[in-house]
Amino acid sequence: MRKTALIVTLLVLTLLALPVWAQRREIRIPDIYGYTTLKCDFHMHTVFSDGLVWPTVRVDEAWREGLDAISITDHIEYQPHKADVPTNHNRPYEIAAGKAAGLGLLLIRGTEITRNTPPGHFNAIFLNDINPLDTKDFFDVLEAAKAQKAFVFWNHPGWKAKPGEKYIADINEQIREKGLIQGVEVVNGRSHYADAHTWALNHNFTLMGNSDIHSPADNDQMQPENHRTMTLVFAREKTVEAIKEALLKGRTAVYFGNTIIGKGDFLEGIFEASIHVQKPYVQSKNAVSVLVTNESDIDFELRRTGKVGPSTITFPAGQSTFVKIPIDKDGKAELAYTVTNLCTAPGKGLSLSTTFYAD
Amino acid sequence: MRKTALIVTLLVLTLLALPVWAQRREIRIPDIYGYTTLKCDFHMHTVFSDGLVWPTVRVDEAWREGLDAISITDHIEYQPHKADVPTNHNRPYEIAAGKAAGLGLLLIRGTEITRNTPPGHFNAIFLNDINPLDTKDFFDVLEAAKAQKAFVFWNHPGWKAKPGEKYIADINEQIREKGLIQGVEVVNGRSHYADAHTWALNHNFTLMGNSDIHSPADNDQMQPENHRTMTLVFAREKTVEAIKEALLKGRTAVYFGNTIIGKGDFLEGIFEASIHVQKPYVQSKNAVSVLVTNESDIDFELRRTGKVGPSTITFPAGQSTFVKIPIDKDGKAELAYTVTNLCTAPGKGLSLSTTFYAD
Amino acid sequence: MRKTALIVTLLVLTLLALPVWAQRREIRIPDIYGYTTLKCDFHMHTVFSDGLVWPTVRVDEAWREGLDAISITDHIEYQPHKADVPTNHNRPYEIAAGKAAGLGLLLIRGTEITRNTPPGHFNAIFLNDINPLDTKDFFDVLEAAKAQKAFVFWNHPGWKAKPGEKYIADINEQIREKGLIQGVEVVNGRSHYADAHTWALNHNFTLMGNSDIHSPADNDQMQPENHRTMTLVFAREKTVEAIKEALLKGRTAVYFGNTIIGKGDFLEGIFEASIHVQKPYVQSKNAVSVLVTNESDIDFELRRTGKVGPSTITFPAGQSTFVKIPIDKDGKAELAYTVTNLCTAPGKGLSLSTTFYAD
Amino acid sequence: MRKTALIVTLLVLTLLALPVWAQRREIRIPDIYGYTTLKCDFHMHTVFSDGLVWPTVRVDEAWREGLDAISITDHIEYQPHKADVPTNHNRPYEIAAGKAAGLGLLLIRGTEITRNTPPGHFNAIFLNDINPLDTKDFFDVLEAAKAQKAFVFWNHPGWKAKPGEKYIADINEQIREKGLIQGVEVVNGRSHYADAHTWALNHNFTLMGNSDIHSPADNDQMQPENHRTMTLVFAREKTVEAIKEALLKGRTAVYFGNTIIGKGDFLEGIFEASIHVQKPYVQSKNAVSVLVTNESDIDFELRRTGKVGPSTITFPAGQSTFVKIPIDKDGKAELAYTVTNLCTAPGKGLSLSTTFYAD
């Protein structure tokens, strides 16, 4: 059989297209204050509860998407595939552990405690054995988690609430008073829970944001477009222990669409480590222009709160932007801006102000 | 708490981003010769054998990707998840059937007969019950398929062969002689099997092309980029019976990357139904230009085999292209081209020739 | 020199990458009511006034972007490149005409009358000669345009106005009363002029939307992302005369980002010709699902105004969407929606209502 | 008039879409050996010869595309727009200089000497005045360039040659012998000139690669897809003088599609500064896996020339890739690869070999 150009072309294309074993996207959010910024997702499901993928898929997806650590948190109580996949709480972790180790992805054993709302659903992570949590009384479950020194957080607090409805119930306040939870999911998938966000700030809970994926990650309709919702953990190093230490100390932020939610200090650290300003190119008596490079994956959106400067500025991810700054007769400018998508509280952007000197 | 502009923006964005229940991409490959061109994938896996997703995921994926019919074909003999998901050959079909019906996707009960190579793997589809095929002797399995009037095809024939190695074994010829198979997968995922393609043409087997996906479709590394490998079935109507009739009559083509493999008549039908030529805009003594619109999703690649016209032409998908045609003193041109990515045999493009008249 | 695989690869890639002479994107907005929907841009500049490209570039760009007709409208009075490109009002048309004819793009001779605001800028199109309009008195210019039976429209009416400032001045009302203009640019580039839009509706002016590009089209920062702002003209045929007839009769709409602005009848025609509903797949006592295919390039955004149905629906361009419709005991549903991005007046979407029958 | 939600949405979208003054893509090719890697294009045209844009457009485009330095090189002799734009050789530089200075883009005064082939076309750059080069005798022109200490290079050497035809003519050898040129364009737009490439290596000419754009950069059909063809200059600093010094010393490479052409040292420097290898995650007796991160914009394509390791590897731009390396009983591997798209000579990739130690 004659091998003509077409077959050569097909072969060449086939060769070029051959998949390398695995490829990982790097998420560009900088390390801050000497901590390494770990990209984590502590909430997801598999066929072992109501998810639709095998546990190893969660590891593959997370690794390819640039995550550093995940927890598979299948429901203890809700097991719709039970007839085909008999209940076995520790199996998702066991099945996924080898692949995670091979890829250098940290896998944290966890589960989702699943009760009617209120009180709702809670994730317990850093467990040694999930089975002791499969017990009837709700407070017994939380105590069983505590006995294993788990980190427990409240999932999607306003999940079933109607718009405007109060969803922080007496039993949730009671859980808080008893010290049975340490964190609150202020974002779950596409949903931001403003009241729970405020409540978490008031009571100093660790801010969590997770995907809660059930379908394959690439087509889960609850995910925002470019990346899954995740918790940024500012950890001393990339280990399970260091993540636990950071969660207990509240050193997290939530990366959600093009927004990061967190305490002002962390957000300021991220902004400053992402943004580089080059010395002015253009000078006149009244204005200078600076070239601002944004090395992160976030498009920062700024709105002027002071008297001078452009009324809005966008610093797109991975690009450089020219900004013209009016200066006074002493060659300086008092700049004040809000970064509207670095969110310190519901409806509140990060405030920045600085005195800019032209030379 | 004051709701500022940020929160409004977040809400607006959230609202806009809300997932509609389901969205389907339309694959633009035209109907031909009065047949409807159905997009089909007859080879895929789930957690019930060595696949990594729940059966309903296969339905969702196929529907979103614009397919009309699928067959879930878990291995009978290879069951690596058996410890967690006990063997139950008919369950994938049963689990997926409701969702498929709801979405109007045709679901065909099938399975993969899995033996060492040679003879290799075979799919049997249009079954009523898979269990009778779970038997020891290989020829008994094929007879059991025949008893249910299944359509049986040979999967990825050169799968384990080294480059250049002959892979059509005596047992494969024996299967052919006994009339136990009706089709051959000339493309499986990213792999085109040239010798099997020639063998299938020589013995008039139905040409099949399937994905053989194991991972979630969106990240399966064996899939070409823009769409999965699929079988185009030229059917009398969109029913399971009409697909069976078309398969038995050999009315198929294989859509693989930017290439379609099939018999010349079908390929010519697709080309002609995709391409529309508008009357010349420019005229001189020596040349006219025509505007050629390609309404299909395929970028057609042409190479001149005649004496006049551009040496290569591409008609990109969904776009219009100007082509300048030199004409003789009688205002005509003898055009002859090969469409290199409409492939009638290994290394052989579709030949087209026509006398073009300028007016 | 030995030609190794690399050089072969380079050659192959180079060959594949060779540019075809010209390629045109098709804009999918359907014909309506027996009219052909022509995509037109009646406002743009070249180096002959304050634009930055040669006139033929405007033809190339327009053709590639799928336009059917354009007018190059360089400023009569504002000529910042005069020292290098001496004033010659008719040259842009003359230079571009040959290329336009060759590509089958309709080129309409036009110009921009450029005065201080108020009265502002006005385009006169369908001229035979621009020179007679190069005269001092403003009303003389408009009369010179009238003498050539030009179609004249008011450009970017609120261009220099501050937010909230009234910009329809006495002189503009005077121009209107004298019947010296027939159209109003309700959108120019990225800017929508709400008050002028209302004014145009009240006084029955033809609605215009144009790009006003100065830079190369692909990087003009005033253009919305996916396509330039354009006027859709519902014409009897694709000729300059038919466009003029349609403009004089007010048969236009404005395509701006993902919004179309126009009279209700035209918008309804576009919606109905774009949307195809397939017979229900799923039926229960309480609901049916229909598959809705949108063959246009517009993502239609619907908001419920009636009592039943999803509160919002998006029909993405070129995709199919499943919509679940609750039905009453008689198998019907009274549906009422606003298509928020088909805009009949500032702030007003197209209202649709229908009685849906399940079978 | 009531302002409803639609208008709010339109306003919000409009606001978000407002163009920032200017945005620049950063090209990620690392600095090497203490030199800064400047991205330069020394060949392009405007309306002042046969180009189609105003000179400032060339500055805008270059800045947005991430270039550091350009030279506008309009033809001295070929002036097809002369009737409308009278000849004025120094005007393109003068018109563009202010904008370039404002953006910090280095603008180098240059021109294209345009004669029949052979000898062909030559660019002279770093001129003070172009007018003295507008003289009849070809060698006089080159001497006039020399008198201004210009850097002169041969443009698109095989431009008019048929495939296989010899295009380095006697007169070109004569020019070489007289020392009248210092560089050779081995790539111009989409065309690589293999024989000229070899000739340049043999005679130690500086390797040049330029766009030669005539149309607006974003739609110039001669440009490869993702970036224009450019010369990488390894300069002591970002100044015109430092570029001249580097060009005279031959410290360049050519960035063309996904290929870089240059001397082995420079290519090795780029590879090593782009690639970071993380310590093995997986260890067995026979193999370790390493995580390789590619921080450049180039997809490196490797082909094995040694005995162990994957037969081909791709390190995609900005991603991390797992590579499994078989090790011998001493825990090491002798790795040898060719980077096929780092090209040291026509058909020759960069050879790399290393002894890899597992721990």
Coordinates of N, CA and C in Angstrom, one line a residue, chain A residues 273-349:
Chain A
A273 N 2.2 41.7 46.3 CA 3.1 40.7 45.8 C 2.8 40.4 44.3
S274 N 1.6 40.8 43.8 CA 1.2 40.6 42.4 C 1.6 41.8 41.5
I275 N 1.6 42.9 42.1 CA 1.7 44.2 41.3 C 3.1 44.7 41.3
H276 N 3.7 45.1 40.1 CA 5.0 45.7 40.1 C 4.9 47.0 39.3
V277 N 5.4 48.0 39.8 CA 5.3 49.4 39.2 C 6.6 49.7 38.7
Q278 N 6.7 50.1 37.4 CA 8.0 50.5 36.8 C 8.1 52.0 36.8
K279 N 9.3 52.5 36.9 CA 9.5 54.0 37.0 C 8.9 54.7 35.8
P280 N 8.4 55.9 36.0 CA 7.6 56.7 35.0 C 8.4 56.8 33.7
Y281 N 7.7 56.6 32.6 CA 8.2 56.9 31.3 C 8.0 58.3 30.9
V282 N 6.8 58.8 31.2 CA 6.4 60.1 30.6 C 6.4 61.1 31.8
Q283 N 6.9 62.3 31.6 CA 6.7 63.3 32.7 C 6.4 64.6 32.1
S284 N 5.4 65.2 32.7 CA 5.1 66.6 32.4 C 5.0 67.3 33.7
K285 N 4.7 68.6 33.7 CA 4.5 69.3 35.0 C 3.4 68.7 35.8
N286 N 2.4 68.2 35.1 CA 1.1 67.9 35.7 C 0.8 66.4 35.9
A287 N 1.6 65.6 35.2 CA 1.3 64.1 35.3 C 2.5 63.3 34.9
V288 N 2.5 62.1 35.5 CA 3.5 61.1 35.1 C 2.7 59.8 34.7
S289 N 3.3 58.9 33.9 CA 2.7 57.6 33.6 C 3.6 56.5 34.2
V290 N 3.0 55.6 34.8 CA 3.7 54.4 35.3 C 3.2 53.1 34.6
L291 N 4.1 52.2 34.4 CA 3.7 50.9 33.8 C 3.5 49.9 35.0
V292 N 2.4 49.4 35.1 CA 2.0 48.5 36.2 C 1.8 47.1 35.6
T293 N 2.7 46.2 36.1 CA 2.5 44.8 35.6 C 1.9 43.9 36.7
N294 N 0.9 43.1 36.3 CA 0.2 42.3 37.2 C 0.6 40.8 37.0
E295 N 1.4 40.2 37.8 CA 1.9 38.9 37.6 C 0.9 37.8 38.1
S296 N -0.2 38.2 38.6 CA -1.1 37.1 39.2 C -2.1 36.8 38.1
D297 N -3.0 35.8 38.4 CA -4.1 35.4 37.6 C -5.4 36.2 37.8
I298 N -5.3 37.1 38.7 CA -6.6 37.9 39.0 C -6.5 39.2 38.2
D299 N -7.7 39.6 37.6 CA -7.8 40.9 37.1 C -8.2 41.8 38.2
F300 N -7.3 42.7 38.7 CA -7.7 43.6 39.8 C -8.5 44.8 39.3
E301 N -9.6 45.0 39.9 CA -10.5 46.1 39.6 C -10.5 47.2 40.6
L302 N -10.0 48.4 40.3 CA -9.9 49.5 41.3 C -10.9 50.6 41.0
R303 N -11.4 51.2 42.1 CA -12.3 52.3 42.0 C -11.7 53.4 42.8
R304 N -11.6 54.6 42.3 CA -11.0 55.7 43.0 C -11.9 56.1 44.2
T305 N -11.3 56.3 45.4 CA -12.0 56.9 46.5 C -11.4 58.2 46.9
G306 N -10.2 58.5 46.3 CA -9.5 59.8 46.6 C -9.9 60.8 45.6
K307 N -9.1 61.8 45.5 CA -9.4 63.0 44.6 C -8.8 62.9 43.3
V308 N -7.6 62.2 43.1 CA -6.9 62.2 41.8 C -6.7 60.8 41.3
G309 N -6.4 60.8 40.0 CA -6.2 59.5 39.4 C -7.4 59.1 38.6
P310 N -7.3 58.1 37.7 CA -8.4 57.6 36.9 C -9.5 57.1 37.8
S311 N -10.8 57.3 37.4 CA -11.9 56.9 38.3 C -12.0 55.4 38.5
T312 N -11.7 54.7 37.4 CA -11.6 53.2 37.6 C -10.3 52.7 36.9
I313 N -9.7 51.7 37.3 CA -8.5 51.1 36.7 C -8.7 49.6 36.8
T314 N -8.3 48.9 35.7 CA -8.3 47.4 35.7 C -6.8 47.0 35.4
F315 N -6.3 46.2 36.3 CA -5.0 45.6 36.0 C -5.2 44.1 35.6
P316 N -5.3 43.9 34.3 CA -5.6 42.5 33.8 C -4.5 41.5 34.2
A317 N -4.9 40.3 34.4 CA -3.9 39.2 34.8 C -2.8 39.0 33.7
G318 N -1.6 39.0 34.2 CA -0.5 38.7 33.3 C -0.2 39.8 32.3
Q319 N -0.7 41.0 32.4 CA -0.4 42.0 31.5 C 0.1 43.3 32.2
S320 N 0.6 44.2 31.4 CA 1.0 45.5 31.9 C 0.1 46.6 31.5
T321 N -0.1 47.5 32.3 CA -1.1 48.6 32.1 C -0.4 49.9 32.3
F322 N -0.6 50.9 31.4 CA -0.2 52.2 31.7 C -1.2 53.0 32.5
V323 N -0.7 53.7 33.5 CA -1.7 54.5 34.3 C -1.1 55.9 34.4
K324 N -1.9 56.9 34.1 CA -1.5 58.3 34.1 C -1.9 58.9 35.4
I325 N -1.0 59.4 36.1 CA -1.2 60.0 37.5 C -1.0 61.5 37.5
P326 N -2.0 62.2 37.8 CA -1.8 63.7 37.9 C -1.0 64.0 39.1
I327 N 0.0 64.9 39.0 CA 0.8 65.2 40.2 C 0.6 66.7 40.6
D328 N 0.8 67.0 41.8 CA 0.8 68.4 42.3 C 2.1 69.1 42.0
K329 N 2.2 70.3 42.4 CA 3.4 71.1 42.1 C 4.6 70.6 42.8
D330 N 4.5 69.8 43.9 CA 5.6 69.2 44.5 C 6.0 67.8 43.9
G331 N 5.3 67.4 42.8 CA 5.6 66.2 42.2 C 5.0 65.0 42.9
K332 N 4.0 65.2 43.7 CA 3.4 64.0 44.3 C 1.9 63.9 44.1
A333 N 1.3 62.8 44.5 CA -0.1 62.5 44.4 C -0.6 61.7 45.5
E334 N -1.7 62.1 46.2 CA -2.3 61.3 47.2 C -3.3 60.4 46.6
L335 N -3.0 59.1 46.5 CA -3.8 58.2 45.8 C -4.6 57.4 46.8
A336 N -5.9 57.2 46.5 CA -6.8 56.3 47.4 C -7.7 55.6 46.5
Y337 N -7.7 54.3 46.6 CA -8.5 53.4 45.8 C -9.1 52.3 46.6
T338 N -10.2 51.7 46.1 CA -10.7 50.5 46.6 C -10.5 49.4 45.6
V339 N -9.9 48.3 45.9 CA -9.9 47.1 45.0 C -11.2 46.4 45.2
T340 N -12.1 46.6 44.3 CA -13.5 46.1 44.5 C -13.6 44.6 44.5
N341 N -12.6 43.9 43.9 CA -12.8 42.4 43.9 C -11.8 41.8 44.8
L342 N -11.2 42.5 45.7 CA -10.6 41.9 46.9 C -11.5 42.3 48.1
C343 N -12.2 41.4 48.6 CA -13.4 41.7 49.4 C -13.2 41.3 50.9
T344 N -13.2 42.4 51.7 CA -12.9 42.2 53.1 C -14.1 41.8 53.9
A345 N -15.3 42.2 53.4 CA -16.5 41.9 54.0 C -17.6 42.0 52.9
P346 N -18.8 41.5 53.2 CA -19.8 41.6 52.1 C -20.0 43.1 51.7
G347 N -19.8 43.3 50.4 CA -20.0 44.7 49.9 C -18.8 45.6 50.1
K348 N -17.7 45.1 50.6 CA -16.6 46.0 51.0 C -15.3 45.6 50.3
G349 N -14.8 46.4 49.5 CA -13.5 46.2 48.9 C -12.3 46.5 49.7

